[in-house]
Coordinates of N, CA and C in Angstrom, one line a residue:
Q1 N -16.7 5.1 -11.0 CA -15.4 5.6 -10.7 C -14.9 5.0 -9.3
V2 N -13.6 4.5 -9.3 CA -13.0 4.0 -8.1 C -11.8 4.9 -7.7
Q3 N -11.7 5.1 -6.4 CA -10.6 5.9 -5.9 C -9.9 5.2 -4.8
L4 N -8.6 5.3 -4.7 CA -7.8 4.8 -3.6 C -7.3 6.0 -2.9
V5 N -7.6 6.2 -1.7 CA -7.2 7.4 -1.0 C -6.3 7.0 0.2
E6 N -5.0 7.5 0.1 CA -4.0 7.2 1.1 C -3.9 8.3 2.2
S7 N -3.4 7.8 3.3 CA -3.1 8.8 4.4 C -2.0 8.2 5.3
G8 N -1.4 9.1 6.1 CA -0.5 8.6 7.1 C 1.0 8.8 6.8
G9 N 1.4 9.3 5.7 CA 2.8 9.6 5.5 C 3.3 10.7 6.3
G10 N 4.6 11.0 6.2 CA 5.2 12.1 6.9 C 6.7 11.9 7.2
L11 N 7.2 12.7 8.1 CA 8.6 12.7 8.4 C 8.8 12.0 9.8
V12 N 9.7 11.1 9.9 CA 10.0 10.4 11.1 C 11.5 10.1 11.2
Q13 N 11.9 10.0 12.5 CA 13.4 9.8 12.7 C 13.7 8.3 12.5
P14 N 14.9 8.0 12.2 CA 15.3 6.5 12.1 C 14.9 5.8 13.4
G15 N 14.4 4.6 13.2 CA 13.9 3.8 14.3 C 12.5 4.0 14.7
G16 N 11.9 5.1 14.1 CA 10.5 5.4 14.4 C 9.5 4.6 13.6
S17 N 8.2 4.9 13.8 CA 7.1 4.2 13.2 C 6.2 5.1 12.5
L18 N 5.5 4.6 11.4 CA 4.4 5.3 10.7 C 3.4 4.2 10.3
R19 N 2.2 4.7 10.2 CA 1.1 3.8 9.8 C 0.4 4.4 8.6
L20 N 0.5 3.7 7.5 CA -0.2 4.2 6.2 C -1.5 3.5 6.1
S21 N -2.5 4.2 5.6 CA -3.8 3.7 5.4 C -4.3 4.0 4.0
C22 N -5.1 3.1 3.4 CA -5.6 3.3 2.1 C -7.0 2.8 2.0
A23 N -8.0 3.6 1.6 CA -9.4 3.2 1.5 C -9.8 3.3 0.1
A24 N -10.5 2.3 -0.3 CA -11.1 2.2 -1.7 C -12.5 2.7 -1.6
S25 N -12.9 3.6 -2.5 CA -14.3 4.1 -2.6 C -14.8 4.1 -4.0
G26 N -16.1 4.1 -4.1 CA -16.7 4.1 -5.5 C -17.6 2.9 -5.6
T27 N -17.9 2.6 -6.8 CA -18.8 1.4 -7.1 C -18.0 0.3 -7.7
F28 N -18.0 -0.9 -7.0 CA -17.3 -2.0 -7.5 C -17.9 -3.3 -6.9
R29 N -17.6 -4.4 -7.5 CA -18.2 -5.7 -7.1 C -17.2 -6.4 -6.0
A30 N -15.9 -6.3 -6.3 CA -15.0 -7.0 -5.4 C -13.6 -6.4 -5.5
I31 N -12.9 -6.5 -4.3 CA -11.5 -6.2 -4.3 C -10.7 -7.4 -4.0
Y32 N -9.7 -7.7 -4.8 CA -8.9 -8.9 -4.7 C -7.6 -8.5 -3.9
A33 N -6.5 -8.7 -4.5 CA -5.2 -8.3 -3.8 C -5.1 -6.8 -3.6
M34 N -4.6 -6.4 -2.5 CA -4.2 -5.0 -2.2 C -2.8 -5.0 -1.8
G35 N -2.1 -3.8 -2.0 CA -0.7 -3.8 -1.6 C -0.2 -2.4 -1.6
W36 N 1.1 -2.3 -1.2 CA 1.8 -1.1 -1.1 C 3.1 -1.2 -1.9
Y37 N 3.3 -0.2 -2.8 CA 4.6 -0.1 -3.5 C 5.2 1.2 -3.1
R38 N 6.5 1.3 -3.4 CA 7.2 2.6 -3.1 C 8.2 2.9 -4.3
Q39 N 8.5 4.2 -4.4 CA 9.4 4.7 -5.4 C 10.3 5.8 -4.8
A40 N 11.5 5.5 -4.7 CA 12.5 6.5 -4.2 C 13.1 7.2 -5.5
P41 N 13.6 8.4 -5.2 CA 14.1 9.2 -6.3 C 15.2 8.5 -7.1
G42 N 15.0 8.4 -8.4 CA 16.0 7.8 -9.3 C 15.9 6.3 -9.3
K43 N 14.9 5.7 -8.7 CA 14.7 4.3 -8.6 C 13.4 3.8 -9.2
Q44 N 13.3 2.6 -9.5 CA 12.0 2.0 -10.1 C 11.0 1.8 -8.9
R45 N 9.8 1.8 -9.2 CA 8.8 1.5 -8.2 C 8.9 0.0 -7.9
E46 N 8.8 -0.3 -6.6 CA 9.0 -1.7 -6.1 C 7.9 -2.1 -5.2
L47 N 7.6 -3.4 -5.1 CA 6.6 -3.9 -4.2 C 7.2 -3.9 -2.8
V48 N 6.4 -3.4 -1.9 CA 6.7 -3.4 -0.4 C 6.0 -4.6 0.3
A49 N 4.7 -4.6 0.1 CA 3.9 -5.7 0.7 C 2.6 -5.8 0.0
A50 N 2.1 -7.0 0.0 CA 0.8 -7.3 -0.6 C 0.0 -8.3 0.3
I51 N -1.3 -8.2 0.1 CA -2.2 -9.1 0.9 C -3.4 -9.5 0.0
T52 N -3.7 -10.7 0.0 CA -4.9 -11.2 -0.8 C -6.2 -11.0 0.0
N53 N -7.3 -11.1 -0.6 CA -8.6 -11.0 0.1 C -8.8 -12.1 1.1
G54 N -8.0 -13.2 1.0 CA -8.0 -14.2 2.0 C -7.0 -14.0 3.2
G55 N -6.2 -13.0 3.1 CA -5.3 -12.7 4.1 C -3.9 -13.2 4.0
S56 N -3.5 -13.8 2.9 CA -2.2 -14.2 2.6 C -1.3 -13.0 2.3
T57 N -0.1 -13.0 2.9 CA 0.7 -11.8 2.7 C 2.1 -12.1 2.0
N58 N 2.7 -11.1 1.5 CA 3.9 -11.2 0.8 C 4.7 -9.9 1.0
Y59 N 6.0 -10.0 1.4 CA 6.8 -8.8 1.7 C 8.1 -8.8 1.0
A60 N 8.6 -7.6 0.7 CA 9.9 -7.4 0.1 C 10.9 -7.8 1.2
D61 N 12.0 -8.4 0.8 CA 13.0 -8.9 1.8 C 13.5 -7.8 2.7
S62 N 13.5 -6.6 2.1 CA 14.1 -5.4 2.8 C 13.2 -4.9 4.0
V63 N 11.9 -5.4 4.0 CA 11.0 -4.9 5.1 C 10.5 -6.0 6.0
K64 N 10.9 -7.2 5.7 CA 10.4 -8.3 6.5 C 10.8 -8.2 7.9
G65 N 9.9 -8.4 8.8 CA 10.2 -8.2 10.3 C 10.0 -6.8 10.8
R66 N 9.8 -5.9 9.9 CA 9.7 -4.5 10.3 C 8.3 -3.9 9.9
F67 N 7.8 -4.3 8.8 CA 6.5 -3.8 8.3 C 5.5 -4.9 8.4
T68 N 4.2 -4.5 8.6 CA 3.1 -5.5 8.6 C 2.0 -4.9 7.8
I69 N 1.5 -5.7 6.9 CA 0.3 -5.3 6.1 C -0.9 -6.0 6.6
S70 N -2.0 -5.3 6.6 CA -3.3 -5.9 7.0 C -4.4 -5.2 6.3
R71 N -5.6 -5.8 6.3 CA -6.7 -5.2 5.6 C -8.0 -5.5 6.4
D72 N -9.0 -4.6 6.1 CA -10.3 -4.7 6.7 C -11.2 -4.7 5.5
N73 N -11.7 -5.9 5.2 CA -12.5 -6.1 4.0 C -13.9 -5.4 4.1
A74 N -14.4 -5.3 5.3 CA -15.7 -4.6 5.5 C -15.6 -3.1 5.2
K75 N -14.4 -2.6 5.4 CA -14.1 -1.1 5.2 C -13.3 -0.9 3.9
N76 N -13.0 -1.9 3.2 CA -12.3 -1.8 1.9 C -11.0 -1.0 2.1
T77 N -10.3 -1.4 3.2 CA -9.1 -0.6 3.6 C -7.9 -1.6 3.8
V78 N -6.7 -1.0 3.4 CA -5.5 -1.8 3.7 C -4.6 -0.8 4.5
I79 N -3.9 -1.5 5.4 CA -3.0 -0.7 6.3 C -1.6 -1.2 6.2
L80 N -0.6 -0.3 6.3 CA 0.8 -0.7 6.3 C 1.4 -0.1 7.6
Q81 N 1.7 -1.0 8.6 CA 2.3 -0.6 9.8 C 3.8 -0.7 9.6
M82 N 4.5 0.4 9.7 CA 6.0 0.4 9.4 C 6.7 0.8 10.7
N83 N 7.5 -0.2 11.2 CA 8.3 0.0 12.4 C 9.8 0.0 12.1
S84 N 10.6 0.4 13.0 CA 12.1 0.4 12.9 C 12.5 1.0 11.5
L85 N 11.9 2.1 11.2 CA 12.2 2.7 9.9 C 13.6 3.2 9.7
K86 N 14.1 3.0 8.5 CA 15.5 3.4 8.1 C 15.5 4.5 7.1
P87 N 16.5 5.2 7.0 CA 16.6 6.2 5.9 C 16.3 5.7 4.5
E88 N 16.7 4.4 4.3 CA 16.5 3.8 3.0 C 15.0 3.5 2.7
D89 N 14.2 3.7 3.7 CA 12.7 3.5 3.5 C 12.1 4.8 2.9
T90 N 12.9 5.8 2.8 CA 12.4 7.1 2.3 C 11.9 6.9 0.8
A91 N 10.7 7.3 0.6 CA 10.1 7.1 -0.8 C 8.7 7.6 -0.8
V92 N 8.1 7.7 -2.0 CA 6.7 7.9 -2.1 C 6.1 6.5 -2.1
Y93 N 5.1 6.3 -1.2 CA 4.4 5.0 -1.1 C 3.0 5.1 -1.8
Y94 N 2.8 4.1 -2.6 CA 1.6 4.0 -3.4 C 0.7 2.8 -3.0
C95 N -0.6 3.0 -2.8 CA -1.5 2.0 -2.6 C -1.9 1.4 -3.9
N96 N -2.1 0.1 -4.0 CA -2.5 -0.6 -5.2 C -3.6 -1.6 -4.9
A97 N -4.6 -1.8 -5.8 CA -5.6 -2.8 -5.6 C -6.1 -3.3 -6.9
D98 N -6.4 -4.6 -6.9 CA -7.0 -5.3 -8.0 C -8.5 -5.3 -7.8
I99 N -9.3 -4.6 -8.6 CA -10.7 -4.4 -8.3 C -11.6 -4.8 -9.5
R100 N -12.6 -5.5 -9.2 CA -13.6 -5.9 -10.3 C -14.8 -5.0 -10.1
R101 N -15.0 -4.2 -11.1 CA -16.1 -3.3 -11.0 C -17.4 -3.9 -11.5
F102 N -17.5 -4.3 -12.8 CA -18.7 -4.9 -13.3 C -18.2 -6.1 -14.2
G103 N -19.0 -7.1 -14.4 CA -18.6 -8.2 -15.2 C -17.5 -9.0 -14.6
Q104 N -16.6 -9.5 -15.5 CA -15.5 -10.4 -15.0 C -14.1 -9.7 -15.1
S105 N -14.1 -8.5 -15.6 CA -12.8 -7.8 -15.8 C -12.3 -7.3 -14.4
V106 N -11.0 -7.6 -14.2 CA -10.3 -7.1 -12.9 C -9.3 -6.1 -13.4
D107 N -9.3 -4.9 -12.8 CA -8.4 -3.8 -13.2 C -7.5 -3.4 -12.1
D108 N -6.4 -2.8 -12.4 CA -5.4 -2.4 -11.5 C -5.6 -0.9 -11.1
Y109 N -5.7 -0.5 -9.8 CA -5.9 0.8 -9.4 C -4.8 1.3 -8.5
W110 N -4.5 2.6 -8.6 CA -3.4 3.2 -7.8 C -3.9 4.4 -7.0
G111 N -3.3 4.6 -5.9 CA -3.5 5.8 -5.1 C -2.6 6.9 -5.6
Q112 N -2.8 8.1 -5.1 CA -2.0 9.2 -5.5 C -0.6 9.3 -5.0
G113 N -0.3 8.5 -4.0 CA 1.0 8.4 -3.4 C 1.1 9.3 -2.1
T114 N 1.9 8.8 -1.1 CA 2.1 9.6 0.1 C 3.6 9.5 0.4
Q115 N 4.2 10.7 0.8 CA 5.6 10.7 1.0 C 5.9 10.2 2.4
V116 N 6.9 9.4 2.5 CA 7.5 8.9 3.7 C 9.0 9.3 3.7
T117 N 9.4 10.1 4.7 CA 10.8 10.5 4.8 C 11.3 10.1 6.2
V118 N 12.4 9.4 6.2 CA 13.0 8.9 7.4 C 14.4 9.6 7.5
S119 N 14.5 10.5 8.5 CA 15.7 11.4 8.6 C 15.8 11.9 10.0
S120 N 17.0 12.1 10.4 CA 17.2 12.7 11.7 C 17.4 14.2 11.6

């Protein structure tokens, strides 16, 4: 069994910062890409940022320059540092990881989601 456990969401004022963390636990051989998605009410889930196991990153245009994704491969953890937050960043944020448990199959895993609310 593999679990992705997120932490760090909450309520913050516009212009503030939050740090989301996601740790993978369980039995597996390797973690490949990890990332963060978000879903606002009435909208589709969208990619916020992703990072490969080699450290290459990809960001949504709406968060470039404000958010930074990083990972600690030794701790199987991915971090999303969110600065200069805007009300439009309000959403449930989901951690995602491509994980190979056994053999050659790589499967997609999701965290339970953490609420981020940006409001004055």
